[in-house]
Tab-separated table of C-alpha atoms in Angstrom:
chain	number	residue	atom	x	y	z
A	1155	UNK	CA	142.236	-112.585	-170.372
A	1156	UNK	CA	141.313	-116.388	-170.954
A	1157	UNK	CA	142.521	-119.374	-169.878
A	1158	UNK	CA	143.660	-120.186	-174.029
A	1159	UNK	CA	144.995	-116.289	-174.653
A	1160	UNK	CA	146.992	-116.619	-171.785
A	1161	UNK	CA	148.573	-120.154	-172.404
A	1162	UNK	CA	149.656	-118.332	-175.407
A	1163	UNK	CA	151.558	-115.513	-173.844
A	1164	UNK	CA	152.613	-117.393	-170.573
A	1165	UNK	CA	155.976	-118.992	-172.929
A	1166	UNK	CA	156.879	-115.271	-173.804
A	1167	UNK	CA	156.442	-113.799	-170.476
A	1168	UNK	CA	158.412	-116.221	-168.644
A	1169	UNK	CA	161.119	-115.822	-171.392
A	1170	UNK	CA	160.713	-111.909	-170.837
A	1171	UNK	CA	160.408	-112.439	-167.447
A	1172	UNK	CA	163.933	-114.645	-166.591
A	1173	UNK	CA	165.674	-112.646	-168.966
A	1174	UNK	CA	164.896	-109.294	-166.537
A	1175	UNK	CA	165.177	-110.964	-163.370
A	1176	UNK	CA	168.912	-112.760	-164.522
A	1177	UNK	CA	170.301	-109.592	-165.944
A	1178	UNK	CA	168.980	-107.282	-162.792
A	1179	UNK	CA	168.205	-109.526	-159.807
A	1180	UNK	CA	171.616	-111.463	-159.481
A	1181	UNK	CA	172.728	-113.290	-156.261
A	1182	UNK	CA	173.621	-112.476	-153.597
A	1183	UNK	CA	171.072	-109.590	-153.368
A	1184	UNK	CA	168.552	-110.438	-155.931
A	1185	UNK	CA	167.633	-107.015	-156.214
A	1186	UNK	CA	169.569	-104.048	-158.319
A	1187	UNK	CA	170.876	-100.991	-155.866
A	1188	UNK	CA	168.414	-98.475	-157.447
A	1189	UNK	CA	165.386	-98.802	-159.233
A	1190	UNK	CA	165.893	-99.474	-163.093
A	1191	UNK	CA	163.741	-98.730	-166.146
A	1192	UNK	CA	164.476	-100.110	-169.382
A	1193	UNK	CA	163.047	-102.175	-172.777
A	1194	UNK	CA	163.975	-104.524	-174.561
A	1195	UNK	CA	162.875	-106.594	-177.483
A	1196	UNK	CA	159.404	-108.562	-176.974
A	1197	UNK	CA	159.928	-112.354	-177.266
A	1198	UNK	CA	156.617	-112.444	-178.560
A	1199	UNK	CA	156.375	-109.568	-181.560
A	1200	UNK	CA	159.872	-108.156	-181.740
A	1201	UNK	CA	158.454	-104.900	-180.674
A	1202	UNK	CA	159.606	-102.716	-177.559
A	1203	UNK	CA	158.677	-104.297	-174.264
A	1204	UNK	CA	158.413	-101.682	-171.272
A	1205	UNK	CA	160.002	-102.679	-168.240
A	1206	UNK	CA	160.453	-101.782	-164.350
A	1207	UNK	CA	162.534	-103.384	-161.480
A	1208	UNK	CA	162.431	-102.167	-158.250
A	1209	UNK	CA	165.040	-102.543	-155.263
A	1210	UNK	CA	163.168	-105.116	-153.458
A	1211	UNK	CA	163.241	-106.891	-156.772
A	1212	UNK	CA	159.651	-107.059	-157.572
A	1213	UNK	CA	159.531	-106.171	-161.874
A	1214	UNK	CA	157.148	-105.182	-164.174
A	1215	UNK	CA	156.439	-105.316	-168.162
A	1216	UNK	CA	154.135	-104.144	-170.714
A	1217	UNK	CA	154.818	-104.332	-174.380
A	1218	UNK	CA	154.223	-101.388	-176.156
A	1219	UNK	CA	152.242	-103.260	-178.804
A	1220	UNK	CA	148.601	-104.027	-178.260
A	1221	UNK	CA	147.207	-106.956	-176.956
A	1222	UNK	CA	150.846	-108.470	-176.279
A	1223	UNK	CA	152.335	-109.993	-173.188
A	1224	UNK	CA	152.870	-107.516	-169.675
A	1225	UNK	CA	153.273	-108.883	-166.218
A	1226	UNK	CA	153.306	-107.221	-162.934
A	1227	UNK	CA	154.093	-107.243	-159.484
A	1228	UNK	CA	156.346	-110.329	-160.405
């Protein structure tokens, strides 16, 4: 991805991003009990975005439109 595509997405993955991490990684662990799976609206397109959290608190995301924002490992 470039440098300019990625400035793009970077506003809608952080959005996705901090959304994910403040509804499942909440003090004082900052990790959920059991791994969860789940979607919720992209920030970006409105369309389903994908994502994963797992107990050490490390998440994932992939919209399921193409060419849209995903992160991982994050």
């Amino acid at each position: 991805m470039t440098t300019a595509a990625f400035s793009a997405q970077a506003p809608h993955i952080r959005a996705a991003l901090a959304h994910v991490k403040r509804t499942y990684c909440a003090p004082p662990t900052f990790a959920p009990a059991e791994k969860v799976t789940g979607h919720l609206e992209c920030p970006r397109c409105k369309s389903r975005l994908n994502f994963t959290v797992l107990t050490s608190g490390i998440t994932s995301g992939r919209c399921t439109s193409g060419s849209c924002i995903s992160w991982s490992m994050q």
